[in-house]
Structures are given as C-alpha cells and as structure tokens.
PDB file of C-alpha atoms in Angstrom:
ATOM      1  CA  UNK Z   1      53.217 -45.024  88.697  1.00  0.00           C
ATOM      2  CA  UNK Z   2      52.042 -41.681  87.415  1.00  0.00           C
ATOM      3  CA  UNK Z   3      54.438 -41.629  84.583  1.00  0.00           C
ATOM      4  CA  UNK Z   4      53.472 -44.974  83.564  1.00  0.00           C
ATOM      5  CA  UNK Z   5      49.664 -43.836  83.400  1.00  0.00           C
ATOM      6  CA  UNK Z   6      50.553 -40.797  81.556  1.00  0.00           C
ATOM      7  CA  UNK Z   7      52.417 -42.745  78.884  1.00  0.00           C
ATOM      8  CA  UNK Z   8      49.730 -45.214  78.482  1.00  0.00           C
ATOM      9  CA  UNK Z   9      46.974 -42.479  77.882  1.00  0.00           C
ATOM     10  CA  UNK Z  10      49.480 -40.939  75.144  1.00  0.00           C
ATOM     11  CA  UNK Z  11      49.684 -44.102  73.346  1.00  0.00           C
ATOM     12  CA  UNK Z  12      45.787 -44.528  73.451  1.00  0.00           C
ATOM     13  CA  UNK Z  13      45.416 -40.936  72.212  1.00  0.00           C
ATOM     14  CA  UNK Z  14      47.886 -41.781  69.260  1.00  0.00           C
ATOM     15  CA  UNK Z  15      46.164 -44.826  68.422  1.00  0.00           C
ATOM     16  CA  UNK Z  16      42.710 -43.207  68.204  1.00  0.00           C
ATOM     17  CA  UNK Z  17      44.406 -40.499  66.061  1.00  0.00           C
ATOM     18  CA  UNK Z  18      45.791 -42.776  63.617  1.00  0.00           C
ATOM     19  CA  UNK Z  19      42.445 -44.635  63.412  1.00  0.00           C
ATOM     20  CA  UNK Z  20      40.716 -41.472  62.745  1.00  0.00           C
ATOM     21  CA  UNK Z  21      43.306 -40.487  60.136  1.00  0.00           C
ATOM     22  CA  UNK Z  22      43.131 -44.041  58.374  1.00  0.00           C
ATOM     23  CA  UNK Z  23      39.231 -43.445  58.267  1.00  0.00           C
ATOM     24  CA  UNK Z  24      39.643 -40.113  56.569  1.00  0.00           C
ATOM     25  CA  UNK Z  25      42.324 -41.681  54.001  1.00  0.00           C
ATOM     26  CA  UNK Z  26      39.871 -44.317  53.451  1.00  0.00           C
ATOM     27  CA  UNK Z  27      36.890 -42.044  52.784  1.00  0.00           C
ATOM     28  CA  UNK Z  28      39.158 -39.722  50.289  1.00  0.00           C
ATOM     29  CA  UNK Z  29      40.139 -42.845  48.347  1.00  0.00           C
ATOM     30  CA  UNK Z  30      36.513 -44.122  47.759  1.00  0.00           C
ATOM     31  CA  UNK Z  31      35.572 -40.727  46.883  1.00  0.00           C
ATOM     32  CA  UNK Z  32      38.567 -40.620  44.348  1.00  0.00           C
ATOM     33  CA  UNK Z  33      37.609 -44.249  43.073  1.00  0.00           C
ATOM     34  CA  UNK Z  34      33.866 -43.054  42.614  1.00  0.00           C
ATOM     35  CA  UNK Z  35      34.887 -40.120  40.530  1.00  0.00           C
ATOM     36  CA  UNK Z  36      37.098 -42.114  38.313  1.00  0.00           C
ATOM     37  CA  UNK Z  37      34.509 -44.732  37.700  1.00  0.00           C
ATOM     38  CA  UNK Z  38      32.104 -41.728  36.780  1.00  0.00           C
ATOM     39  CA  UNK Z  39      34.507 -40.337  34.209  1.00  0.00           C
ATOM     40  CA  UNK Z  40      35.083 -43.873  32.779  1.00  0.00           C
ATOM     41  CA  UNK Z  41      31.438 -44.161  32.367  1.00  0.00           C
ATOM     42  CA  UNK Z  42      31.052 -40.848  30.547  1.00  0.00           C
ATOM     43  CA  UNK Z  43      33.987 -41.559  28.413  1.00  0.00           C
ATOM     44  CA  UNK Z  44      32.300 -45.101  27.385  1.00  0.00           C
ATOM     45  CA  UNK Z  45      29.335 -43.444  26.181  1.00  0.00           C
ATOM     46  CA  UNK Z  46      30.387 -40.065  24.998  1.00  0.00           C
ATOM     47  CA  UNK Z  47      27.751 -37.592  23.741  1.00  0.00           C
ATOM     48  CA  UNK Z  48      28.628 -36.726  20.073  1.00  0.00           C
ATOM     49  CA  UNK Z  49      28.935 -33.271  19.099  1.00  0.00           C
ATOM     50  CA  UNK Z  50      27.746 -33.534  15.395  1.00  0.00           C
ATOM     51  CA  UNK Z  51      24.511 -35.068  15.796  1.00  0.00           C
ATOM     52  CA  UNK Z  52      22.329 -34.035  12.908  1.00  0.00           C
ATOM     53  CA  UNK Z  53      20.852 -36.197  10.486  1.00  0.00           C
ATOM     54  CA  UNK Z  54      22.065 -34.177   7.514  1.00  0.00           C
ATOM     55  CA  UNK Z  55      25.921 -34.239   6.784  1.00  0.00           C
ATOM     56  CA  UNK Z  56      27.447 -31.160   5.341  1.00  0.00           C
ATOM     57  CA  UNK Z  57      26.913 -31.837   1.689  1.00  0.00           C
ATOM     58  CA  UNK Z  58      23.178 -32.718   2.271  1.00  0.00           C
ATOM     59  CA  UNK Z  59      22.781 -29.542   3.929  1.00  0.00           C
ATOM     60  CA  UNK Z  60      24.141 -27.555   1.081  1.00  0.00           C
ATOM     61  CA  UNK Z  61      22.032 -29.590  -1.537  1.00  0.00           C
ATOM     62  CA  UNK Z  62      18.933 -28.668   0.750  1.00  0.00           C
ATOM     63  CA  UNK Z  63      19.786 -24.970   0.579  1.00  0.00           C
ATOM     64  CA  UNK Z  64      20.556 -25.147  -3.085  1.00  0.00           C
ATOM     65  CA  UNK Z  65      17.199 -26.642  -3.820  1.00  0.00           C
ATOM     66  CA  UNK Z  66      15.284 -24.258  -1.645  1.00  0.00           C
ATOM     67  CA  UNK Z  67      14.177 -20.619  -1.981  1.00  0.00           C
ATOM     68  CA  UNK Z  68      16.233 -18.326  -3.881  1.00  0.00           C
ATOM     69  CA  UNK Z  69      15.974 -15.614  -1.031  1.00  0.00           C
ATOM     70  CA  UNK Z  70      17.506 -17.929   1.235  1.00  0.00           C
ATOM     71  CA  UNK Z  71      20.442 -18.679  -0.952  1.00  0.00           C
ATOM     72  CA  UNK Z  72      20.913 -15.130  -1.816  1.00  0.00           C
ATOM     73  CA  UNK Z  73      21.102 -14.357   1.974  1.00  0.00           C
ATOM     74  CA  UNK Z  74      23.494 -16.908   2.839  1.00  0.00           C
ATOM     75  CA  UNK Z  75      25.991 -16.586   0.084  1.00  0.00           C
ATOM     76  CA  UNK Z  76      25.226 -13.494  -1.889  1.00  0.00           C
ATOM     77  CA  UNK Z  77      24.404 -15.122  -4.879  1.00  0.00           C
ATOM     78  CA  UNK Z  78      21.821 -17.250  -6.888  1.00  0.00           C
ATOM     79  CA  UNK Z  79      22.023 -21.070  -7.067  1.00  0.00           C
ATOM     80  CA  UNK Z  80      22.583 -20.797 -10.635  1.00  0.00           C
ATOM     81  CA  UNK Z  81      25.419 -18.636 -10.649  1.00  0.00           C
ATOM     82  CA  UNK Z  82      26.858 -20.825  -7.529  1.00  0.00           C
ATOM     83  CA  UNK Z  83      26.679 -23.955  -9.768  1.00  0.00           C
ATOM     84  CA  UNK Z  84      28.491 -22.430 -12.567  1.00  0.00           C
ATOM     85  CA  UNK Z  85      31.358 -21.440 -10.379  1.00  0.00           C
ATOM     86  CA  UNK Z  86      31.457 -24.831  -8.475  1.00  0.00           C
ATOM     87  CA  UNK Z  87      31.614 -26.558 -12.130  1.00  0.00           C
ATOM     88  CA  UNK Z  88      34.206 -24.266 -13.270  1.00  0.00           C
ATOM     89  CA  UNK Z  89      36.460 -24.750  -9.996  1.00  0.00           C
ATOM     90  CA  UNK Z  90      35.655 -28.494 -10.075  1.00  0.00           C
ATOM     91  CA  UNK Z  91      36.004 -28.874 -13.773  1.00  0.00           C
ATOM     92  CA  UNK Z  92      39.584 -27.389 -13.954  1.00  0.00           C
ATOM     93  CA  UNK Z  93      40.689 -29.488 -11.060  1.00  0.00           C
ATOM     94  CA  UNK Z  94      41.214 -26.536  -8.856  1.00  0.00           C
ATOM     95  CA  UNK Z  95      38.911 -27.877  -6.141  1.00  0.00           C
ATOM     96  CA  UNK Z  96      38.616 -31.657  -5.635  1.00  0.00           C
ATOM     97  CA  UNK Z  97      36.189 -33.770  -3.740  1.00  0.00           C
ATOM     98  CA  UNK Z  98      37.222 -35.579  -0.780  1.00  0.00           C
ATOM     99  CA  UNK Z  99      35.433 -38.586   1.219  1.00  0.00           C
ATOM    100  CA  UNK Z 100      33.747 -36.258   3.380  1.00  0.00           C
ATOM    101  CA  UNK Z 101      33.377 -33.037   1.413  1.00  0.00           C
ATOM    102  CA  UNK Z 102      32.409 -32.522  -2.233  1.00  0.00           C
ATOM    103  CA  UNK Z 103      33.154 -29.259  -4.202  1.00  0.00           C
ATOM    104  CA  UNK Z 104      29.851 -27.686  -3.626  1.00  0.00           C
ATOM    105  CA  UNK Z 105      30.329 -27.831   0.034  1.00  0.00           C
ATOM    106  CA  UNK Z 106      34.019 -26.451   0.074  1.00  0.00           C
ATOM    107  CA  UNK Z 107      32.816 -23.540  -1.979  1.00  0.00           C
ATOM    108  CA  UNK Z 108      29.427 -22.843  -0.022  1.00  0.00           C
ATOM    109  CA  UNK Z 109      31.508 -22.784   3.464  1.00  0.00           C
ATOM    110  CA  UNK Z 110      33.797 -20.110   1.875  1.00  0.00           C
ATOM    111  CA  UNK Z 111      30.977 -17.968   0.604  1.00  0.00           C
ATOM    112  CA  UNK Z 112      28.953 -18.284   3.753  1.00  0.00           C
ATOM    113  CA  UNK Z 113      31.896 -16.983   5.811  1.00  0.00           C
ATOM    114  CA  UNK Z 114      32.847 -14.205   3.357  1.00  0.00           C
ATOM    115  CA  UNK Z 115      29.339 -12.854   2.615  1.00  0.00           C
ATOM    116  CA  UNK Z 116      27.897 -13.200   6.513  1.00  0.00           C
ATOM    117  CA  UNK Z 117      31.110 -12.839   8.450  1.00  0.00           C
ATOM    118  CA  UNK Z 118      29.966 -16.207  10.272  1.00  0.00           C
ATOM    119  CA  UNK Z 119      32.314 -17.392  12.946  1.00  0.00           C
ATOM    120  CA  UNK Z 120      34.377 -20.629  12.429  1.00  0.00           C
ATOM    121  CA  UNK Z 121      32.355 -22.237  15.101  1.00  0.00           C
ATOM    122  CA  UNK Z 122      28.937 -21.458  13.718  1.00  0.00           C
ATOM    123  CA  UNK Z 123      29.911 -22.728  10.304  1.00  0.00           C
ATOM    124  CA  UNK Z 124      31.508 -25.798  11.489  1.00  0.00           C
ATOM    125  CA  UNK Z 125      28.384 -26.642  13.442  1.00  0.00           C
ATOM    126  CA  UNK Z 126      26.110 -25.810  10.597  1.00  0.00           C
ATOM    127  CA  UNK Z 127      27.943 -28.367   8.258  1.00  0.00           C
ATOM    128  CA  UNK Z 128      28.883 -30.968  10.717  1.00  0.00           C
ATOM    129  CA  UNK Z 129      32.783 -30.443  10.491  1.00  0.00           C
ATOM    130  CA  UNK Z 130      35.512 -29.988  13.090  1.00  0.00           C
ATOM    131  CA  UNK Z 131      36.813 -26.217  13.510  1.00  0.00           C
ATOM    132  CA  UNK Z 132      40.285 -27.394  11.745  1.00  0.00           C
ATOM    133  CA  UNK Z 133      38.362 -28.868   8.683  1.00  0.00           C
ATOM    134  CA  UNK Z 134      36.564 -25.686   8.173  1.00  0.00           C
ATOM    135  CA  UNK Z 135      39.474 -23.274   8.466  1.00  0.00           C
ATOM    136  CA  UNK Z 136      41.741 -25.413   6.501  1.00  0.00           C
ATOM    137  CA  UNK Z 137      39.113 -25.675   3.508  1.00  0.00           C
ATOM    138  CA  UNK Z 138      38.393 -21.837   3.799  1.00  0.00           C
ATOM    139  CA  UNK Z 139      41.958 -20.843   3.008  1.00  0.00           C
ATOM    140  CA  UNK Z 140      42.275 -23.422   0.268  1.00  0.00           C
ATOM    141  CA  UNK Z 141      39.336 -22.032  -1.567  1.00  0.00           C
ATOM    142  CA  UNK Z 142      40.572 -18.670  -0.764  1.00  0.00           C
ATOM    143  CA  UNK Z 143      43.959 -19.432  -2.439  1.00  0.00           C
ATOM    144  CA  UNK Z 144      42.012 -20.725  -5.527  1.00  0.00           C
ATOM    145  CA  UNK Z 145      39.702 -17.659  -5.856  1.00  0.00           C
ATOM    146  CA  UNK Z 146      42.704 -15.207  -5.699  1.00  0.00           C
ATOM    147  CA  UNK Z 147      44.474 -17.207  -8.337  1.00  0.00           C
ATOM    148  CA  UNK Z 148      41.708 -16.496 -10.686  1.00  0.00           C
ATOM    149  CA  UNK Z 149      41.614 -12.626 -10.200  1.00  0.00           C
ATOM    150  CA  UNK Z 150      43.236 -11.774 -13.538  1.00  0.00           C
ATOM    151  CA  UNK Z 151      40.744 -13.806 -15.381  1.00  0.00           C
ATOM    152  CA  UNK Z 152      37.713 -12.376 -13.931  1.00  0.00           C
ATOM    153  CA  UNK Z 153      38.747  -8.771 -13.046  1.00  0.00           C
ATOM    154  CA  UNK Z 154      39.781  -7.312 -16.428  1.00  0.00           C
ATOM    155  CA  UNK Z 155      40.120  -3.530 -17.550  1.00  0.00           C
ATOM    156  CA  UNK Z 156      37.386  -2.200 -19.634  1.00  0.00           C
ATOM    157  CA  UNK Z 157      37.531  -2.061 -23.353  1.00  0.00           C
ATOM    158  CA  UNK Z 158      38.189   1.648 -24.687  1.00  0.00           C
ATOM    159  CA  UNK Z 159      38.078   1.283 -28.043  1.00  0.00           C
ATOM    160  CA  UNK Z 160      34.248   0.387 -28.466  1.00  0.00           C
ATOM    161  CA  UNK Z 161      30.995   1.852 -26.765  1.00  0.00           C
ATOM    162  CA  UNK Z 162      29.603  -0.225 -24.061  1.00  0.00           C
ATOM    163  CA  UNK Z 163      27.074  -2.706 -25.025  1.00  0.00           C
ATOM    164  CA  UNK Z 164      24.741  -1.593 -22.105  1.00  0.00           C
ATOM    165  CA  UNK Z 165      24.719   1.772 -23.553  1.00  0.00           C
ATOM    166  CA  UNK Z 166      23.999   0.750 -27.246  1.00  0.00           C
ATOM    167  CA  UNK Z 167      21.087  -1.207 -25.949  1.00  0.00           C
ATOM    168  CA  UNK Z 168      19.611   1.770 -23.994  1.00  0.00           C
ATOM    169  CA  UNK Z 169      20.627   4.317 -26.771  1.00  0.00           C
ATOM    170  CA  UNK Z 170      17.682   6.668 -26.306  1.00  0.00           C
ATOM    171  CA  UNK Z 171      18.542   7.337 -22.617  1.00  0.00           C
ATOM    172  CA  UNK Z 172      22.280   7.389 -22.502  1.00  0.00           C
ATOM    173  CA  UNK Z 173      23.662   8.089 -26.008  1.00  0.00           C
ATOM    174  CA  UNK Z 174      25.697  10.185 -27.087  1.00  0.00           C
ATOM    175  CA  UNK Z 175      26.283  11.488 -23.647  1.00  0.00           C
ATOM    176  CA  UNK Z 176      27.810   8.369 -22.183  1.00  0.00           C
ATOM    177  CA  UNK Z 177      29.456   7.090 -25.330  1.00  0.00           C
ATOM    178  CA  UNK Z 178      32.882   7.703 -23.587  1.00  0.00           C
ATOM    179  CA  UNK Z 179      32.017   6.313 -20.298  1.00  0.00           C
ATOM    180  CA  UNK Z 180      33.341   2.954 -19.531  1.00  0.00           C
ATOM    181  CA  UNK Z 181      32.189   2.418 -16.098  1.00  0.00           C
ATOM    182  CA  UNK Z 182      31.900   3.911 -12.413  1.00  0.00           C
ATOM    183  CA  UNK Z 183      34.290   3.731  -9.532  1.00  0.00           C
ATOM    184  CA  UNK Z 184      33.516   3.822  -5.797  1.00  0.00           C
ATOM    185  CA  UNK Z 185      35.015   2.692  -2.583  1.00  0.00           C
ATOM    186  CA  UNK Z 186      33.819   0.663   0.225  1.00  0.00           C
ATOM    187  CA  UNK Z 187      34.991   0.028   3.827  1.00  0.00           C
ATOM    188  CA  UNK Z 188      35.351  -3.802   4.826  1.00  0.00           C
ATOM    189  CA  UNK Z 189      35.761  -4.578   8.569  1.00  0.00           C
ATOM    190  CA  UNK Z 190      39.220  -5.819   9.438  1.00  0.00           C
ATOM    191  CA  UNK Z 191      41.211  -6.814  12.663  1.00  0.00           C
ATOM    192  CA  UNK Z 192      44.857  -4.911  12.292  1.00  0.00           C
ATOM    193  CA  UNK Z 193      47.877  -5.627  14.345  1.00  0.00           C
ATOM    194  CA  UNK Z 194      48.036  -3.709  17.774  1.00  0.00           C
ATOM    195  CA  UNK Z 195      51.150  -1.646  17.157  1.00  0.00           C
ATOM    196  CA  UNK Z 196      49.248   0.559  14.397  1.00  0.00           C
ATOM    197  CA  UNK Z 197      45.599  -0.181  15.038  1.00  0.00           C
ATOM    198  CA  UNK Z 198      44.721   3.600  15.139  1.00  0.00           C
ATOM    199  CA  UNK Z 199      45.629   4.296  11.524  1.00  0.00           C
ATOM    200  CA  UNK Z 200      42.881   1.526  10.387  1.00  0.00           C
ATOM    201  CA  UNK Z 201      40.209   3.360  12.206  1.00  0.00           C
ATOM    202  CA  UNK Z 202      37.657   4.907   9.671  1.00  0.00           C
ATOM    203  CA  UNK Z 203      35.579   8.280  10.125  1.00  0.00           C
ATOM    204  CA  UNK Z 204      32.655   5.829  11.156  1.00  0.00           C
ATOM    205  CA  UNK Z 205      34.706   4.665  14.307  1.00  0.00           C
ATOM    206  CA  UNK Z 206      35.670   1.060  13.516  1.00  0.00           C
ATOM    207  CA  UNK Z 207      38.732  -0.820  12.022  1.00  0.00           C
ATOM    208  CA  UNK Z 208      38.221  -1.257   8.259  1.00  0.00           C
ATOM    209  CA  UNK Z 209      40.400  -1.662   4.980  1.00  0.00           C
ATOM    210  CA  UNK Z 210      39.383   0.974   2.364  1.00  0.00           C
ATOM    211  CA  UNK Z 211      38.907  -0.630  -0.912  1.00  0.00           C
ATOM    212  CA  UNK Z 212      38.766   1.108  -4.251  1.00  0.00           C
ATOM    213  CA  UNK Z 213      36.718  -0.615  -6.918  1.00  0.00           C
ATOM    214  CA  UNK Z 214      35.726  -0.157 -10.482  1.00  0.00           C
ATOM    215  CA  UNK Z 215      33.006  -1.688 -12.556  1.00  0.00           C
ATOM    216  CA  UNK Z 216      31.372  -1.748 -16.097  1.00  0.00           C
ATOM    217  CA  UNK Z 217      27.667  -1.260 -16.751  1.00  0.00           C
ATOM    218  CA  UNK Z 218      27.283  -4.950 -16.902  1.00  0.00           C
ATOM    219  CA  UNK Z 219      28.133  -5.192 -13.283  1.00  0.00           C
ATOM    220  CA  UNK Z 220      31.554  -6.688 -13.809  1.00  0.00           C
ATOM    221  CA  UNK Z 221      34.518  -5.678 -11.883  1.00  0.00           C
ATOM    222  CA  UNK Z 222      37.463  -4.257 -13.945  1.00  0.00           C
ATOM    223  CA  UNK Z 223      39.771  -2.912 -11.385  1.00  0.00           C
ATOM    224  CA  UNK Z 224      40.051  -3.469  -7.555  1.00  0.00           C
ATOM    225  CA  UNK Z 225      42.821  -2.044  -4.989  1.00  0.00           C
ATOM    226  CA  UNK Z 226      42.677  -3.325  -1.414  1.00  0.00           C
ATOM    227  CA  UNK Z 227      44.735  -3.089   1.429  1.00  0.00           C
ATOM    228  CA  UNK Z 228      44.624   0.530   2.506  1.00  0.00           C
ATOM    229  CA  UNK Z 229      43.793   1.481   6.009  1.00  0.00           C
ATOM    230  CA  UNK Z 230      40.536   3.009   6.779  1.00  0.00           C
ATOM    231  CA  UNK Z 231      41.691   6.343   7.589  1.00  0.00           C
ATOM    232  CA  UNK Z 232      42.890   6.655   4.116  1.00  0.00           C
ATOM    233  CA  UNK Z 233      40.952   9.066   1.896  1.00  0.00           C
ATOM    234  CA  UNK Z 234      39.281   7.963  -1.172  1.00  0.00           C
ATOM    235  CA  UNK Z 235      41.014  10.625  -3.316  1.00  0.00           C
ATOM    236  CA  UNK Z 236      44.432   9.686  -1.903  1.00  0.00           C
ATOM    237  CA  UNK Z 237      43.764   6.016  -2.914  1.00  0.00           C
ATOM    238  CA  UNK Z 238      42.664   6.990  -6.428  1.00  0.00           C
ATOM    239  CA  UNK Z 239      45.931   9.071  -6.839  1.00  0.00           C
ATOM    240  CA  UNK Z 240      48.067   6.183  -5.788  1.00  0.00           C
ATOM    241  CA  UNK Z 241      46.079   3.821  -7.867  1.00  0.00           C
ATOM    242  CA  UNK Z 242      46.785   5.800 -10.975  1.00  0.00           C
ATOM    243  CA  UNK Z 243      50.520   6.363  -9.947  1.00  0.00           C
ATOM    244  CA  UNK Z 244      51.408   3.088  -8.483  1.00  0.00           C
ATOM    245  CA  UNK Z 245      48.866   0.277  -8.918  1.00  0.00           C
ATOM    246  CA  UNK Z 246      48.180   0.149 -12.745  1.00  0.00           C
ATOM    247  CA  UNK Z 247      44.590   1.948 -12.536  1.00  0.00           C
ATOM    248  CA  UNK Z 248      43.511   1.860 -16.320  1.00  0.00           C
ATOM    249  CA  UNK Z 249      43.581   5.095 -17.791  1.00  0.00           C
ATOM    250  CA  UNK Z 250      42.094   5.444 -21.160  1.00  0.00           C
ATOM    251  CA  UNK Z 251      44.635   6.098 -23.918  1.00  0.00           C
ATOM    252  CA  UNK Z 252      44.925   9.352 -25.496  1.00  0.00           C
ATOM    253  CA  UNK Z 253      41.695  10.345 -27.550  1.00  0.00           C
ATOM    254  CA  UNK Z 254      39.439   8.346 -25.274  1.00  0.00           C
ATOM    255  CA  UNK Z 255      40.000  10.530 -22.228  1.00  0.00           C
ATOM    256  CA  UNK Z 256      37.170  12.999 -22.728  1.00  0.00           C
ATOM    257  CA  UNK Z 257      35.782  12.193 -19.185  1.00  0.00           C
ATOM    258  CA  UNK Z 258      39.234  12.025 -17.360  1.00  0.00           C
ATOM    259  CA  UNK Z 259      40.447  15.585 -16.688  1.00  0.00           C
ATOM    260  CA  UNK Z 260      43.949  16.113 -15.569  1.00  0.00           C
ATOM    261  CA  UNK Z 261      42.625  18.572 -13.175  1.00  0.00           C
ATOM    262  CA  UNK Z 262      40.982  15.845 -11.088  1.00  0.00           C
ATOM    263  CA  UNK Z 263      44.378  14.223 -10.379  1.00  0.00           C
ATOM    264  CA  UNK Z 264      46.777  15.507  -7.610  1.00  0.00           C
ATOM    265  CA  UNK Z 265      49.854  14.816  -9.332  1.00  0.00           C
ATOM    266  CA  UNK Z 266      51.867  17.350  -7.149  1.00  0.00           C
ATOM    267  CA  UNK Z 267      50.470  15.276  -4.012  1.00  0.00           C
ATOM    268  CA  UNK Z 268      52.297  12.150  -5.081  1.00  0.00           C
ATOM    269  CA  UNK Z 269      56.001  12.085  -4.154  1.00  0.00           C
ATOM    270  CA  UNK Z 270      58.714   9.849  -4.858  1.00  0.00           C
ATOM    271  CA  UNK Z 271      58.621   7.806  -1.868  1.00  0.00           C
ATOM    272  CA  UNK Z 272      56.085   5.211  -3.263  1.00  0.00           C
ATOM    273  CA  UNK Z 273      52.452   4.362  -2.082  1.00  0.00           C
ATOM    274  CA  UNK Z 274      51.597   5.970   1.290  1.00  0.00           C
ATOM    275  CA  UNK Z 275      50.246   4.047   4.138  1.00  0.00           C
ATOM    276  CA  UNK Z 276      47.158   6.124   4.252  1.00  0.00           C
ATOM    277  CA  UNK Z 277      47.921   7.414   8.036  1.00  0.00           C
ATOM    278  CA  UNK Z 278      49.923  10.691   7.556  1.00  0.00           C
ATOM    279  CA  UNK Z 279      49.378  12.154   4.206  1.00  0.00           C
ATOM    280  CA  UNK Z 280      45.868  13.612   4.555  1.00  0.00           C
ATOM    281  CA  UNK Z 281      46.729  17.258   5.113  1.00  0.00           C
ATOM    282  CA  UNK Z 282      45.728  18.375   1.497  1.00  0.00           C
ATOM    283  CA  UNK Z 283      42.372  16.420   1.126  1.00  0.00           C
ATOM    284  CA  UNK Z 284      40.159  19.637   1.690  1.00  0.00           C
ATOM    285  CA  UNK Z 285      42.218  21.655  -0.838  1.00  0.00           C
ATOM    286  CA  UNK Z 286      42.194  18.703  -3.180  1.00  0.00           C
ATOM    287  CA  UNK Z 287      38.117  18.487  -2.869  1.00  0.00           C
ATOM    288  CA  UNK Z 288      37.905  22.395  -3.393  1.00  0.00           C
ATOM    289  CA  UNK Z 289      40.141  22.255  -6.734  1.00  0.00           C
ATOM    290  CA  UNK Z 290      38.182  19.304  -8.069  1.00  0.00           C
ATOM    291  CA  UNK Z 291      35.011  21.078  -7.709  1.00  0.00           C
ATOM    292  CA  UNK Z 292      36.336  24.322  -9.237  1.00  0.00           C
ATOM    293  CA  UNK Z 293      37.747  22.379 -12.029  1.00  0.00           C
ATOM    294  CA  UNK Z 294      34.433  20.686 -12.549  1.00  0.00           C
ATOM    295  CA  UNK Z 295      32.474  23.996 -12.202  1.00  0.00           C
ATOM    296  CA  UNK Z 296      34.575  25.785 -14.755  1.00  0.00           C
ATOM    297  CA  UNK Z 297      34.319  22.705 -17.266  1.00  0.00           C
ATOM    298  CA  UNK Z 298      30.523  22.929 -16.689  1.00  0.00           C
ATOM    299  CA  UNK Z 299      30.363  26.550 -17.671  1.00  0.00           C
ATOM    300  CA  UNK Z 300      32.175  26.001 -20.954  1.00  0.00           C
ATOM    301  CA  UNK Z 301      29.294  23.953 -22.239  1.00  0.00           C
ATOM    302  CA  UNK Z 302      27.060  25.270 -24.957  1.00  0.00           C
ATOM    303  CA  UNK Z 303      23.688  24.624 -22.942  1.00  0.00           C
ATOM    304  CA  UNK Z 304      24.994  26.319 -19.985  1.00  0.00           C
ATOM    305  CA  UNK Z 305      26.002  29.672 -22.026  1.00  0.00           C
ATOM    306  CA  UNK Z 306      22.390  29.106 -23.787  1.00  0.00           C
ATOM    307  CA  UNK Z 307      20.655  29.623 -20.295  1.00  0.00           C
TER     308      UNK Z 307
END
C-alpha cells in the first residue's frame, strides 16, 4: 500500500513538473514571436541613411557658387580652376556623367579626399552616396588624373629666359637669367606595409612618403618624384633622381647654376635606386662637401674680392 502511494506521488510530481516546463516553453515562444514581430515592423519602416534634401550634385553646385574661401579650404583650388579641369575631363570623355553622379561631383569627391584627407564614410554622407560608390569613383578619377601627368608636368625650357624674370627685370635680371625654377621636398602621410613600416618613419616621427618636386616661376610643376620612404634623405633623392629617374639637367652651356660638386656621383652604385632605408651614412659628409663647394664658389665672385 505504501508502495502504491509513493508511486502516485511521483506521478503527480512529474505531471506538475511537465506542466511548469510547458508554461516556460510557452513563455519563451511568445517572447520569440514578439521579438520577430517587432523586427518585422522595423524592417517594414526602415530609417533612411541618406535623408538630406540636397543630392550630391546639388551640394557640389551649392559649394561652387558659394564663398571662394570655403571652396579653397575644401578642394585646394578656386572654383574657376575647378570648372576648367572638370570641363577638360568631361570634354575629352575621360569622365562621363551617370544617372546619379555628374562629372563635377565625381571630380569634387576626389579632390575633397585628396586635399583634406577625409574618410570614405565622411565623404559618403556629405554627398549622399554609399561608401562603395565613393571608393569606386575615387579610384576612377585617380586613374584619369595619373594618365594626364605627362601633359601637365613638363620639364622647363632651358633655351629662353623665364617669362616671370623678364616681367620683373629690375628685380631679378641679370642674376636669375639662368634660373629655371626651384626644387623642394615634402612629406605626405602614408600607411606602409607592416613588414617594413620602420623605414617609412621620417624625422618627425610619423610614416610618410618623401616627395621631390620642381616648379617654375609661374607655379607650374615641371618634375615630380614620389615613392621614397620618409627616412630617405633629400640629398639622396636628388642624386637618384638625376641618376635613375630622368631629372631634367640643363644641357651644356646652360648649367651655370648646376655645379657638379653638388652631386654625389660616387655615392651612387650600380645596384640601381636605393630604398632609402640603408644608404644614409654619408649624408653628413655630403652636406659638408656641398657647403664647402658653395663657399669656395662664392669667394670667387668679384663682389666678394672687392669687399
């Protein structure tokens, strides 16, 4: 009899446990259904990401018709210069308008990223496009601009006196008759590969490319050399530009201001251009030798002897 009672109690306990389990399962199922329904409602009424009243093309025209200082700060050129470049690229068929982006907007996006270092997400939101669209058009315009490098970056004319010097004859002539321009270097931030990132750290402590540029008196680029590590010395870049990269040396008879003492010929070996990471040991000696040569040359001038 006792055995029967204990068995009955076990059955009752099992039934109560199963009822509690069923209630828990029902509650979980109702919670899952409620979550799914809320998600469906959200999907049915999505919040748009690009909710501006101005499209990208409208925003570009608004900026181009605005204050010149704003345009200059955004794309580093005047609106008249921008329109000339846009008409050139569009007139030659190098850039073509699409249903959602005209040539002005394509070029403006490219210049905004280059001049400001703006991120893809920031530019995408500003002009109401997806990040993929912004990235795709940036590289398309970059390819077009690089294809025009030989047309816009030309060596200076050594056979004539520069127009700027002739126009300012009282200030520059005859001392600068043989001068065709100026060269300088600049460091552009970059993100190198991890395996050789140390070689790209410049003296300021950040990763960069060292770029050598020459320009004429009318502010036009006549030569450009890029791709060297930030740790590469400017003198090394100049030496290798002359030896390997077609730096425009004046022909014989027009090299009054190009002294052979300023070029480290013996520092250039037969192995080709350096990487800029392991050939900097003689830079201090180079600077001292250049300074000595310039001082000796200065002492040979008549006005120095007269003093």
